[in-house]
Amino acid sequence: MKRHQVTIIDIARKLNISKSTVSRALTGHPSVRPETRQSVMDLAESMDYQRNMLAINLSSSQSKTIGIIVPEFVTSFFPIVIMGAQEIAAEAGYSVLICQSNETYETEVVNARVMLANRVDGVLISMTRETKNFAHFEIFKRKGIPMVFFNRVCHEIEAPKVVVDDYEGAFKATEHLIFSGKERIAHLAGPPSLYISRKRLEGYKDALRKHKRPIIDELIISYDLNLENVKIYIKYLLDLPQPPDALFAVNDPTAIEALKVIREHGLKIPEQIAVVGFSNDYGSALIEPGLTTVAQPTRDIGRVSAQLLLDQINTDSSFWKPITRVLKTELIIRGSSQRG
Amino acid sequence: MKRHQVTIIDIARKLNISKSTVSRALTGHPSVRPETRQSVMDLAESMDYQRNMLAINLSSSQSKTIGIIVPEFVTSFFPIVIMGAQEIAAEAGYSVLICQSNETYETEVVNARVMLANRVDGVLISMTRETKNFAHFEIFKRKGIPMVFFNRVCHEIEAPKVVVDDYEGAFKATEHLIFSGKERIAHLAGPPSLYISRKRLEGYKDALRKHKRPIIDELIISYDLNLENVKIYIKYLLDLPQPPDALFAVNDPTAIEALKVIREHGLKIPEQIAVVGFSNDYGSALIEPGLTTVAQPTRDIGRVSAQLLLDQINTDSSFWKPITRVLKTELIIRGSSQRG
DNA sequence: ATAATTTCTGGGAACGCTCCCATGAAATGG
DNA sequence: CCATTTCATGGGAGCGTTCCCAGAAATTAT
């Protein structure tokens, strides 16, 4: 077959006009005679012409692509966020370049370089758990490439952020357990290095304080989100002289794992111990009993982040504002905390 | 800030050498003096130089990108496939451009144009349910861009395909129900337009035949995969004069929905009616009782497809072979079909 | 009719890189 | 000591666009 790609020059030659005119006709520039435009369009169509984004990108030195760096793909959370972002990006004619950092700092640095090399017009970032150094993100700033952080945000860098109201969500969840008559509410928290862990912990504590409940340190466990270990923590909690009668877990996978372990221990849920999670993952509705959880508008996180990013891309950098958008959560009550 | 991107010319000027030499030094060309290379590398590093893929792509007229067109993102299936593909692609230095067709033919056609415009080096495709016309795929063929179909494959086009053994999976699932002593096994099938639906139906029928069971037409329902309707079909089945004592559903979402509806009807699972799904979605292990299902090596589908595509990319098109890779399934037995 | 404006088109630089070809210097051989 | 080969480098075309700047042609104003 012919390997030659058809270009605007081919069209120009056949029509005996200049490539400039062809370019103008194709891009919809006003100053081109309607008949000329039509003949160009027709010929392009019949020649199977496809504009070469590679050339356009180079010429315009922008890629019409936004990059997304996420830590993982194993839970449904990030794919859904990406979906949301992709929707908005696609509407605006942008492609999406996705990189996973696999929760490791080194990969994240490499990913950042990939983004740079591909001249993305902006980046959406959710950091790894272990990222403590932000030089790889500062480069974006230096090069004038807008960033938006979401979910796992970076407070050391001035950039828009999109988060859900972790504090309020945790507060509502804990309050719900208090209202259900629970007295000893344990909290299986995430690592303190994660902002969301701290916020959820704070919401948990404040809810207890508001309702004049003691904050019992032995009922608060901070762990590294490695699900393997949940079993150990739950066993520890249940074996306490005064075991908890409720558990608020930092996220749904943790809560679901806890649910299973508790079931194995033969305790009645929610009577003997109620469980509440956070994020309303797919699966939380399926498990028996259904998991009470704090739903976050996952898809919206992606949509809002992408929109914020596009806004920055289309604005002079001197007008950029590091606003933080806090999305509301919703408490979804199921069988793990309330007999229906 | 300075908006100017650092280029090889900047480096060349500072070092008083030509851009050719800089280019060679940076790309690891052998014929460049070690000291020269080192000084180039050092300066590049200190100047925050990033190679411009846009220019490289144009110059080499290949994008080092593979495209993936998938119908949807709502189940975890495609994200996982994409993950697998991305892994392999990344290893080989390729980026991934993802498009969703939202199960609509028109969007799929647009997606194909996007791929073409972005000069992807190859495409991974899983078609929409409604794709009947394949002209948009033929273009890839004409342009010499390799394709690999996966999951929802296209038999009208000669290209490598990656599928799981739907027939065998369905066969094993049905046989398992027969071995469990079930006599009237219903099948909630997918639309006949989908190859996988037909294959699974075939496996189901052949298993019945092998074990000399009658194929009862009223127990076979083909539906459009719109979960809303599952309730109706289940009710129909349960209200039959001779209701089924087992159900083999075309996929897990269907089976899970069925499970819920059956539970509402107050029937005992698996004693009164056993349920088996297909695909081992996330969630199938969580639901109570656990769903017996045919697991497909989802991530491997992505990995194998991507590998096949890369093989084609690196091979002269005259050597391309339209091989079909059939990946094995595994029956996972849980509580929905067997008292454990 | 001539001047001033508007409309349309062509030419060519620029985007940043790769890669072929040429060239001069150093190294090798007879 | 000169011819030949090797090595390191420079020069420049090419990738396919866009977009600015000139002109030519057509239109309007004077």
XYZ file of C-alpha atoms (C1' of nucleotides) in Angstrom:
740
model
C 0.000 0.000 0.000
C 1.017 3.603 -0.248
C 2.623 4.601 2.977
C 2.494 8.289 2.206
C 0.136 10.251 4.393
C -1.930 12.771 2.486
C -1.058 16.310 3.514
C -2.421 19.744 2.801
C 0.337 20.085 0.204
C -1.108 17.184 -1.766
C -4.461 18.884 -1.712
C -2.919 22.218 -2.642
C -1.114 20.755 -5.608
C -4.176 19.012 -6.990
C -6.206 22.184 -6.686
C -3.389 24.388 -7.885
C -3.567 26.636 -4.887
C -1.192 27.258 -2.022
C -1.010 25.222 1.134
C -1.829 28.351 3.112
C -5.198 28.533 1.467
C -5.847 24.868 2.066
C -4.904 25.307 5.700
C -7.254 28.248 6.004
C -10.080 26.433 4.308
C -9.691 23.448 6.581
C -9.445 25.418 9.804
C -12.418 27.574 8.970
C -10.577 30.829 8.561
C -13.065 33.476 7.360
C -11.022 34.992 4.558
C -11.318 32.230 2.027
C -13.728 32.180 -0.874
C -16.668 29.834 -0.254
C -16.143 27.979 -3.518
C -12.471 27.501 -2.725
C -13.313 26.216 0.711
C -15.863 23.815 -0.669
C -13.552 22.320 -3.236
C -10.862 21.908 -0.594
C -13.293 20.225 1.746
C -14.524 17.913 -0.974
C -11.079 16.902 -2.096
C -9.917 16.389 1.492
C -12.871 14.131 2.067
C -12.317 12.110 -1.062
C -8.594 11.795 -0.444
C -9.155 10.475 3.070
C -7.241 13.392 4.469
C -6.670 13.444 8.219
C -5.184 16.479 9.863
C -1.898 15.627 11.466
C -2.124 16.543 15.111
C 1.575 15.883 15.486
C 2.362 18.759 13.169
C -0.362 20.972 14.569
C 0.871 20.353 18.070
C 4.413 21.213 17.194
C 3.411 24.266 15.270
C 1.164 25.569 17.998
C 3.511 24.187 20.643
C 0.615 22.931 22.646
C -0.603 19.406 22.686
C -4.287 19.841 23.434
C -3.721 17.169 25.999
C -4.093 17.183 29.729
C -2.111 14.810 31.863
C -3.461 12.900 34.811
C -1.227 11.341 37.431
C -2.941 8.953 39.815
C -1.465 6.620 42.386
C -3.357 3.481 41.422
C -6.111 1.828 39.471
C -7.043 -1.053 41.730
C -10.036 0.517 43.400
C -12.725 1.973 41.223
C -12.155 5.435 42.628
C -9.526 6.769 40.256
C -10.948 5.242 37.089
C -14.215 7.000 37.842
C -12.476 10.288 38.533
C -10.618 9.915 35.252
C -13.851 9.197 33.468
C -15.292 12.424 34.782
C -12.202 14.381 33.817
C -12.136 12.775 30.405
C -15.718 13.808 29.763
C -14.970 17.458 30.377
C -11.680 17.322 28.528
C -13.250 15.676 25.505
C -15.960 18.329 25.355
C -13.257 20.952 25.155
C -11.348 19.014 22.514
C -8.620 17.809 24.803
C -7.120 14.364 25.000
C -6.011 12.796 28.201
C -2.657 11.265 29.016
C -2.838 8.970 32.004
C 0.016 7.812 34.198
C -0.093 5.648 37.279
C 2.521 6.194 39.911
C 1.843 2.869 41.619
C 2.062 4.699 44.931
C 5.794 5.136 44.537
C 7.589 8.440 44.549
C 10.117 7.493 41.889
C 7.449 6.520 39.391
C 5.678 9.764 40.081
C 8.810 11.692 39.206
C 9.156 9.738 35.983
C 5.511 10.383 35.210
C 6.057 14.089 35.664
C 8.875 13.966 33.121
C 6.642 12.116 30.688
C 4.070 14.862 31.054
C 6.701 17.485 30.441
C 8.105 15.685 27.427
C 4.647 15.381 25.965
C 4.058 19.063 26.523
C 0.731 18.578 28.198
C -1.213 21.785 28.551
C -2.012 21.052 32.173
C -1.870 18.327 34.785
C -4.292 16.768 37.211
C -2.494 15.224 40.142
C -3.345 12.933 43.005
C -0.155 12.202 44.869
C 1.261 8.960 46.152
C 1.200 8.248 49.832
C 4.938 8.609 50.067
C 5.493 11.870 48.215
C 7.286 14.281 50.534
C 9.405 16.138 48.030
C 7.692 18.300 45.454
C 10.464 19.412 43.138
C 8.965 17.431 40.256
C 5.790 19.432 40.598
C 7.597 22.739 40.954
C 8.895 22.227 37.442
C 5.369 22.530 36.100
C 5.054 25.799 37.912
C 8.343 27.062 36.482
C 7.293 26.113 32.984
C 3.933 27.754 33.410
C 1.988 24.524 33.118
C -1.134 24.683 35.255
C -1.788 21.978 37.817
C -4.836 20.983 39.771
C -4.543 18.639 42.706
C -7.404 16.407 43.680
C -8.118 13.960 46.467
C -4.517 13.554 47.595
C -3.606 17.197 47.449
C -0.344 18.970 48.029
C -0.473 21.890 50.410
C 3.100 22.880 49.825
C 2.329 23.984 46.305
C 0.097 26.851 45.413
C -2.442 25.426 43.027
C -6.163 24.798 42.864
C -7.307 21.760 44.757
C -10.428 19.666 44.637
C -11.293 17.658 47.696
C -14.342 16.313 49.343
C -15.285 17.511 52.756
C -13.563 14.723 54.612
C -13.957 16.459 57.901
C -17.684 16.894 57.544
C -18.152 13.400 56.142
C -16.334 11.848 59.069
C -18.240 14.066 61.428
C -21.577 12.974 60.024
C -20.575 9.336 60.052
C -19.478 9.476 63.673
C -22.510 11.455 64.711
C -24.695 8.858 63.030
C -23.104 6.167 65.176
C -23.616 8.275 68.295
C -27.263 8.804 67.385
C -27.581 5.059 66.957
C -26.728 4.756 70.627
C -23.156 3.601 70.248
C -20.845 4.476 73.087
C -17.392 3.176 72.240
C -16.713 4.139 68.669
C -13.379 2.986 67.312
C -11.642 4.581 64.364
C -9.375 2.698 61.997
C -7.567 5.664 60.499
C -5.234 6.083 57.559
C -1.624 7.188 57.783
C -1.219 10.653 59.319
C 0.916 11.641 56.353
C -2.236 11.740 54.279
C -4.226 14.925 54.621
C -7.492 13.071 54.193
C -6.591 10.740 57.044
C -6.019 13.667 59.337
C -9.209 15.389 58.282
C -11.299 12.303 58.798
C -9.730 11.741 62.168
C -10.464 15.326 63.090
C -14.112 15.016 62.061
C -14.376 11.860 64.109
C -12.916 13.512 67.176
C -14.963 16.669 66.879
C -18.176 14.699 66.591
C -17.299 12.904 69.797
C -16.450 16.187 71.482
C -19.627 17.855 70.341
C -21.662 15.118 71.934
C -19.498 15.075 75.038
C -18.064 11.631 74.433
C -14.563 10.802 75.578
C -11.865 10.366 72.963
C -10.353 7.003 73.788
C -6.873 6.660 72.405
C -6.810 2.897 72.444
C -9.773 2.883 70.070
C -7.948 4.953 67.487
C -5.588 3.048 65.223
C -3.696 4.638 62.414
C -2.532 2.190 59.767
C -0.842 2.128 56.378
C -3.879 1.082 54.343
C -2.405 -2.317 53.718
C -5.552 -4.435 53.895
C -3.655 -7.506 55.009
C -3.240 -5.944 58.400
C -6.864 -5.086 59.055
C -7.435 -8.508 60.526
C -4.803 -7.849 63.152
C -6.214 -4.489 64.178
C -9.752 -5.778 64.400
C -8.650 -8.674 66.528
C -6.839 -6.247 68.792
C -9.936 -4.088 69.118
C -12.285 -6.978 69.809
C -9.951 -8.409 72.400
C -9.830 -5.202 74.421
C -11.235 -5.462 77.941
C -13.831 -2.979 76.800
C -14.228 -3.632 73.076
C -15.813 -1.020 70.819
C -19.465 -1.214 69.848
C -18.900 0.651 66.610
C -16.166 1.169 64.060
C -15.608 4.048 61.718
C -13.119 3.015 59.059
C -11.103 5.458 57.000
C -12.356 3.981 53.736
C -14.624 1.323 52.303
C -12.074 -1.365 51.500
C -10.975 -1.179 55.105
C -14.541 -1.286 56.335
C -15.411 -4.233 54.117
C -12.372 -6.120 55.279
C -13.323 -5.301 58.854
C -16.851 -6.505 58.220
C -15.560 -9.854 57.054
C -13.232 -10.263 60.005
C -15.965 -9.293 62.454
C -18.297 -11.795 60.847
C -15.697 -14.500 61.300
C -15.547 -13.583 64.967
C -19.259 -14.288 65.107
C -20.367 -10.857 66.259
C -23.718 -9.460 65.275
C -23.627 -6.470 62.976
C -24.849 -3.846 63.737
C -26.169 -4.867 67.158
C -22.865 -5.791 68.755
C -20.709 -3.687 66.545
C -21.733 -1.242 63.865
C -19.443 -0.412 60.969
C -19.231 2.686 58.806
C -16.921 3.253 55.877
C -16.006 6.132 53.622
C -16.309 6.553 49.834
C -19.232 4.329 48.832
C -17.219 2.054 46.605
C -18.848 -0.289 44.192
C -19.320 -3.340 46.368
C -20.395 -1.520 49.496
C -24.012 -1.946 48.497
C -23.481 -5.583 47.614
C -21.939 -6.884 50.745
C -24.237 -8.315 53.372
C -25.062 -6.377 55.461
C -24.841 -3.327 53.221
C -22.128 -0.970 54.349
C -23.101 2.397 55.766
C -20.694 4.824 54.220
C -19.937 8.396 53.301
C -20.446 8.788 49.577
C -18.198 11.131 47.706
C -19.124 12.562 44.319
C -16.325 10.673 42.611
C -17.179 11.506 39.047
C -17.683 15.132 39.994
C -14.204 15.267 41.449
C -12.930 14.494 37.975
C -15.299 16.883 36.284
C -14.622 19.777 38.620
C -10.862 19.216 38.544
C -10.772 19.113 34.773
C -12.893 22.214 34.538
C -10.638 24.070 36.937
C -7.650 22.986 34.901
C -9.192 24.090 31.624
C -10.033 27.419 33.200
C -6.401 27.896 34.090
C -5.215 26.805 30.671
C -7.390 29.463 29.129
C -6.347 32.189 31.525
C -3.174 34.163 31.819
C -1.121 32.686 34.615
C -1.058 35.981 36.442
C -4.757 35.529 37.130
C -4.474 31.999 38.503
C -6.019 31.577 41.903
C -5.205 28.646 44.162
C -8.823 28.094 45.086
C -9.850 24.956 46.865
C -13.136 23.406 45.898
C -14.647 21.336 48.650
C -17.300 18.933 47.420
C -20.031 17.759 49.710
C -20.367 14.206 50.909
C -23.500 12.262 51.643
C -24.039 9.711 54.383
C -25.583 6.543 53.026
C -27.102 4.433 55.748
C -27.247 0.685 55.234
C -27.471 -2.415 57.321
C -23.994 -2.316 58.816
C -25.066 0.430 61.182
C -28.807 0.193 61.350
C -31.307 -2.618 61.305
C -33.540 -1.921 58.345
C 8.388 33.910 34.018
C 10.234 32.992 30.883
C 7.905 31.211 28.557
C 10.664 29.996 26.305
C 11.186 26.261 26.312
C 14.764 25.106 26.449
C 15.723 23.471 23.147
C 18.739 21.643 21.859
C 19.686 24.832 20.056
C 20.017 26.652 23.361
C 22.318 23.932 24.575
C 24.269 23.953 21.324
C 24.799 27.702 21.470
C 26.030 27.670 25.044
C 28.461 24.890 24.265
C 29.436 26.357 20.929
C 28.659 23.178 19.064
C 26.011 22.293 16.524
C 22.528 21.123 17.346
C 23.252 17.907 15.473
C 25.883 17.033 18.002
C 23.616 17.877 20.882
C 20.903 15.733 19.378
C 23.305 12.866 18.974
C 24.627 13.220 22.485
C 21.143 13.222 23.926
C 19.870 10.276 21.928
C 22.916 8.161 22.670
C 24.328 8.048 19.193
C 27.727 6.276 19.302
C 29.734 8.691 17.229
C 30.098 11.485 19.720
C 33.098 12.117 21.883
C 32.516 11.059 25.498
C 33.558 14.439 26.886
C 31.225 16.217 24.489
C 28.369 13.932 25.461
C 29.020 14.498 29.128
C 29.074 18.257 28.888
C 25.853 18.156 26.874
C 24.199 15.927 29.428
C 25.316 18.116 32.284
C 24.153 21.306 30.700
C 20.832 19.740 29.700
C 20.327 18.689 33.277
C 21.178 22.058 34.715
C 19.055 23.912 32.173
C 16.029 21.784 32.983
C 15.917 20.570 29.415
C 13.045 18.302 28.449
C 13.000 16.642 25.073
C 10.025 17.790 23.090
C 8.058 14.727 22.097
C 5.884 16.870 19.874
C 8.859 17.641 17.665
C 10.251 14.142 17.874
C 6.908 12.699 16.914
C 6.553 14.956 13.930
C 10.076 14.377 12.816
C 9.846 10.637 13.114
C 6.206 10.721 12.006
C 5.237 8.272 14.662
C 3.677 9.126 17.947
C 4.913 6.320 20.168
C 1.327 6.105 21.266
C -1.177 3.326 21.039
C -4.864 4.068 20.990
C -7.502 2.167 22.904
C -11.171 2.356 22.046
C -13.506 0.855 24.607
C -17.281 0.993 24.847
C -17.573 2.030 28.477
C -15.973 2.577 31.831
C -18.823 1.809 34.194
C -17.887 -1.733 35.044
C -14.399 -2.431 36.240
C -13.703 -4.666 33.260
C -12.343 -2.169 30.770
C -10.340 -0.103 33.231
C -8.544 -3.266 34.257
C -7.900 -4.271 30.672
C -6.542 -0.805 30.023
C -4.313 -1.087 33.042
C -2.833 -4.277 31.671
C -2.337 -2.760 28.246
C -0.819 0.341 29.734
C 1.698 -1.712 31.653
C 2.993 -3.386 28.536
C 2.889 -0.199 26.525
C 4.791 1.735 29.162
C 7.498 -0.912 29.283
C 8.010 -0.455 25.579
C 8.015 3.313 25.887
C 4.583 3.854 24.471
C 1.872 6.149 25.765
C -1.760 5.289 25.637
C -4.589 7.335 24.205
C -7.951 6.242 25.535
C -11.342 6.882 24.007
C -14.726 5.713 25.178
C -17.403 5.135 22.609
C -20.199 5.119 25.175
C -21.639 2.137 23.339
C -22.647 4.313 20.427
C -21.545 3.795 16.872
C -21.221 7.483 16.043
C -18.866 8.124 18.919
C -16.812 5.166 17.869
C -16.400 6.631 14.415
C -15.327 9.948 15.932
C -12.895 8.110 18.176
C -11.366 6.401 15.180
C -10.779 9.810 13.579
C -9.148 11.053 16.759
C -6.792 8.095 16.646
C -5.965 8.818 13.038
C -5.406 12.499 13.668
C -3.112 11.673 16.546
C -1.178 9.285 14.343
C -1.290 6.468 16.837
C 1.063 3.658 15.966
C -1.625 1.052 16.587
C -5.091 0.598 18.026
C -6.700 -1.712 20.532
C -10.411 -1.998 19.939
C -13.399 -3.377 21.751
C -16.477 -2.518 19.754
C -19.798 -1.105 20.810
C -22.833 -3.350 20.879
C -24.339 -1.556 17.934
C -21.407 -1.483 15.523
C -22.467 -3.144 12.295
C -20.486 -1.091 9.825
C -16.718 -1.307 9.874
C -15.575 1.349 7.425
C -14.011 3.371 10.204
C -11.807 0.422 11.046
C -10.938 -0.311 7.431
C -9.253 3.087 7.310
C -6.651 1.857 9.782
C -5.983 -1.049 7.521
C -5.610 1.211 4.500
C -3.208 3.448 6.361
C -1.181 0.497 7.560
C -1.994 1.093 11.221
C -2.158 -2.224 13.070
C -5.240 -3.111 15.070
C -5.944 -5.715 17.684
C -9.489 -6.486 18.719
C -10.257 -7.734 22.178
C -13.334 -8.925 24.023
C -15.864 -7.480 21.593
C -14.113 -8.542 18.450
C -14.877 -7.916 14.810
C -14.902 -10.966 12.610
C -15.396 -9.005 9.434
C -11.916 -7.537 9.679
C -8.748 -9.501 9.403
C -6.790 -8.644 12.504
C -5.485 -10.333 15.622
C -8.079 -10.881 18.290
C -7.880 -11.606 21.968
C -10.843 -13.262 23.606
C -11.525 -15.484 26.509
C -12.939 -18.900 25.952
C -16.542 -17.919 26.426
C -17.779 -21.214 25.124
C -15.694 -23.266 27.509
C -16.432 -20.959 30.423
C -20.157 -21.219 29.873
C -19.818 -24.953 29.395
C -18.003 -25.372 32.689
C -20.484 -23.161 34.505
C -23.446 -25.110 33.211
C -21.821 -28.440 33.852
C -21.139 -27.346 37.414
C -24.839 -26.683 37.894
C -25.676 -30.059 36.427
C -23.199 -31.742 38.746
C -24.850 -29.909 41.627
C -27.995 -31.810 40.776
C -29.885 -29.032 39.100
C -32.417 -30.051 36.503
C -33.984 -26.933 35.080
C -31.177 -24.518 34.349
C -32.265 -21.165 32.967
C -29.990 -18.902 30.973
C -30.296 -15.144 30.969
C -28.344 -14.451 27.793
C -26.983 -11.293 26.210
C -28.059 -9.910 22.840
C -27.406 -12.318 19.955
C -25.628 -9.514 18.102
C -22.745 -9.947 20.522
C -20.381 -12.739 19.688
C -19.716 -13.438 23.344
C -23.437 -13.833 23.981
C -23.708 -16.421 21.264
C -20.641 -18.302 22.450
C -21.830 -18.417 26.023
C -25.247 -19.583 24.898
C -23.606 -22.268 22.810
C -21.503 -23.473 25.735
C -24.595 -23.600 27.871
C -26.507 -25.639 25.326
C -23.678 -28.036 24.617
C -23.198 -28.752 28.298
C -26.880 -29.654 28.531
C -26.629 -31.834 25.460
C -23.539 -33.598 26.683
C -25.350 -34.586 29.834
C -28.524 -35.469 27.954
C -30.593 -32.681 29.408
C -33.337 -31.097 27.374
C -32.864 -27.577 26.074
C -35.953 -25.772 27.249
C -36.637 -22.678 25.193
C -38.778 -20.953 27.760
C -35.810 -20.991 30.153
C -33.572 -19.120 27.734
C -34.015 -15.383 27.662
C -31.926 -13.089 25.561
C -31.877 -9.495 26.736
C -30.229 -6.185 25.980
C -28.052 -6.052 29.094
C -30.090 -3.222 30.514
C -30.057 -4.174 34.187
C -33.361 -2.459 34.850
C -35.102 -5.269 33.079
C -33.567 -8.155 34.956
C -36.274 -7.941 37.571
C -38.917 -8.547 34.930
C -37.195 -11.585 33.482
C -36.569 -13.147 36.859
C -40.165 -12.664 37.836
C -41.206 -14.287 34.590
C -38.937 -17.259 35.238
C -40.037 -17.730 38.823
C -43.694 -17.523 37.862
C -43.426 -20.321 35.304
C -45.497 -23.428 36.063
C -42.193 -25.220 36.308
C -39.722 -22.589 37.489
C -35.979 -23.135 37.047
C -33.837 -24.441 39.886
C -30.698 -22.742 38.567
C -29.756 -19.694 36.588
C -26.709 -19.083 34.467
C -26.422 -15.375 33.739
C -24.448 -13.938 30.861
C -22.377 -11.730 33.165
C -21.883 -10.807 36.786
C -23.881 -7.604 36.946
C -26.828 -9.552 35.612
C -26.251 -12.365 38.065
C -25.937 -9.988 40.995
C -29.095 -8.202 40.023
C -30.800 -11.568 39.694
C -29.520 -12.576 43.117
C -31.089 -9.516 44.660
C -34.416 -10.042 42.961
C -34.480 -13.706 43.934
C -33.720 -12.779 47.509
C -36.645 -10.378 47.491
C -38.841 -13.227 46.331
C -37.751 -15.096 49.426
C -36.228 -18.074 47.681
C -33.315 -19.940 49.190
C -30.034 -19.673 47.323
C -28.635 -22.108 46.266
C -31.095 -24.717 47.507
C -34.147 -23.523 45.621
C -32.310 -21.738 42.893
C -28.601 -21.598 42.228
C -27.010 -18.693 40.382
C -23.838 -18.502 38.329
C -22.398 -15.442 36.630
C -19.576 -14.701 34.254
C -16.513 -12.458 34.650
C -15.798 -12.403 38.380
C -16.322 -8.696 38.804
C -15.209 -6.911 41.875
C -18.252 -7.280 44.087
C -19.021 -10.854 43.200
C -17.012 -12.008 46.176
C -18.611 -9.454 48.441
C -22.248 -10.141 47.875
C -23.940 -12.595 50.164
C -23.990 -15.388 49.174
C -20.806 -15.094 47.150
C -21.445 -15.419 43.450
C -20.178 -18.469 41.630
C -18.747 -17.155 38.428
C -16.439 -17.732 35.509
C -13.329 -15.646 36.055
C -11.642 -14.162 33.050
C -8.031 -13.035 33.133
C -9.021 -9.419 32.643
C -5.633 -7.841 33.131
C -4.078 -10.423 30.853
C -6.496 -9.532 28.100
C -4.960 -6.078 28.163
C -1.423 -7.358 28.417
C -1.760 -9.898 25.637
C -3.575 -7.472 23.362
C -0.970 -4.796 23.844
C 1.827 -7.274 23.240
C 0.212 -8.484 20.059
C -0.166 -4.902 18.930
C 3.439 -4.028 19.683
C 4.527 -7.117 17.793
C 2.651 -5.893 14.764
C 3.995 -2.380 15.115
C 7.496 -3.771 15.027
C 6.875 -6.073 12.103
C 6.463 -5.369 8.440
C 2.779 -5.431 7.642
C 3.287 -8.177 5.083
C 4.056 -10.544 7.940
C 0.993 -9.722 9.983
C -1.062 -12.724 10.956
C -4.658 -12.462 12.116
C -4.147 -14.875 14.950
C -6.759 -15.230 17.629
C -5.574 -15.715 21.175
C -8.080 -17.496 23.335
C -7.445 -17.035 27.040
C -8.603 -19.614 29.504
C -11.302 -18.987 32.074
C -11.586 -20.359 35.544
C -14.715 -21.379 37.382
C -14.856 -19.876 40.838
C -17.333 -21.637 43.050
C -18.985 -19.664 45.813
C -22.113 -19.812 47.897
C -24.595 -18.930 45.176
C -24.331 -22.421 43.745
C -23.012 -24.536 46.554
C -23.501 -24.641 50.281
C -20.077 -24.210 51.722
C -11.066 57.899 -13.542
C -8.202 57.562 -9.700
C -7.456 56.623 -4.878
C -8.541 54.045 -0.843
C -10.166 50.070 1.051
C -11.489 45.322 1.371
C -11.109 40.458 0.042
C -8.556 36.694 -1.139
C -4.307 34.249 -1.991
C 0.754 33.049 -2.072
C 5.327 32.872 -0.032
C 7.977 31.675 3.570
C 9.529 31.538 8.365
C 8.779 29.065 12.470
C 7.870 25.052 15.674
C 12.127 21.457 17.678
C 13.797 17.611 16.354
C 16.201 13.693 13.352
C 19.098 12.162 10.000
C 21.705 12.220 5.750
C 25.685 14.162 3.620
C 29.785 16.604 3.627
C 34.086 18.078 5.758
C 38.179 18.447 8.379
C 41.113 16.233 11.704
C 43.227 12.349 13.538
C 44.752 7.672 12.967
C 46.348 3.953 10.241
C 48.890 1.692 6.513
C 52.216 0.975 2.809
C 55.384 11.078 3.558
C 51.269 10.626 1.160
C 46.917 7.801 0.509
C 43.209 5.702 2.914
C 40.166 4.924 6.596
C 37.966 6.296 10.913
C 36.040 9.645 13.978
C 33.715 13.692 15.429
C 31.281 17.394 13.987
C 28.683 20.936 11.192
C 25.191 22.164 7.731
C 20.856 21.753 6.129
C 16.677 19.497 4.415
C 12.494 17.578 5.980
C 8.396 16.334 9.054
C 3.055 18.984 8.291
C 1.187 22.575 10.140
C 0.112 27.678 11.369
C 0.414 32.398 10.812
C 2.355 36.753 9.551
C 3.369 39.683 5.748
C 2.890 41.013 1.126
C 0.688 41.503 -3.058
C -3.099 41.046 -6.598
C -7.702 41.517 -7.586
C -12.061 43.265 -6.678
C -14.843 46.627 -4.536
C -16.067 51.062 -2.868
C -15.343 55.939 -2.160
C -13.904 60.459 -3.918
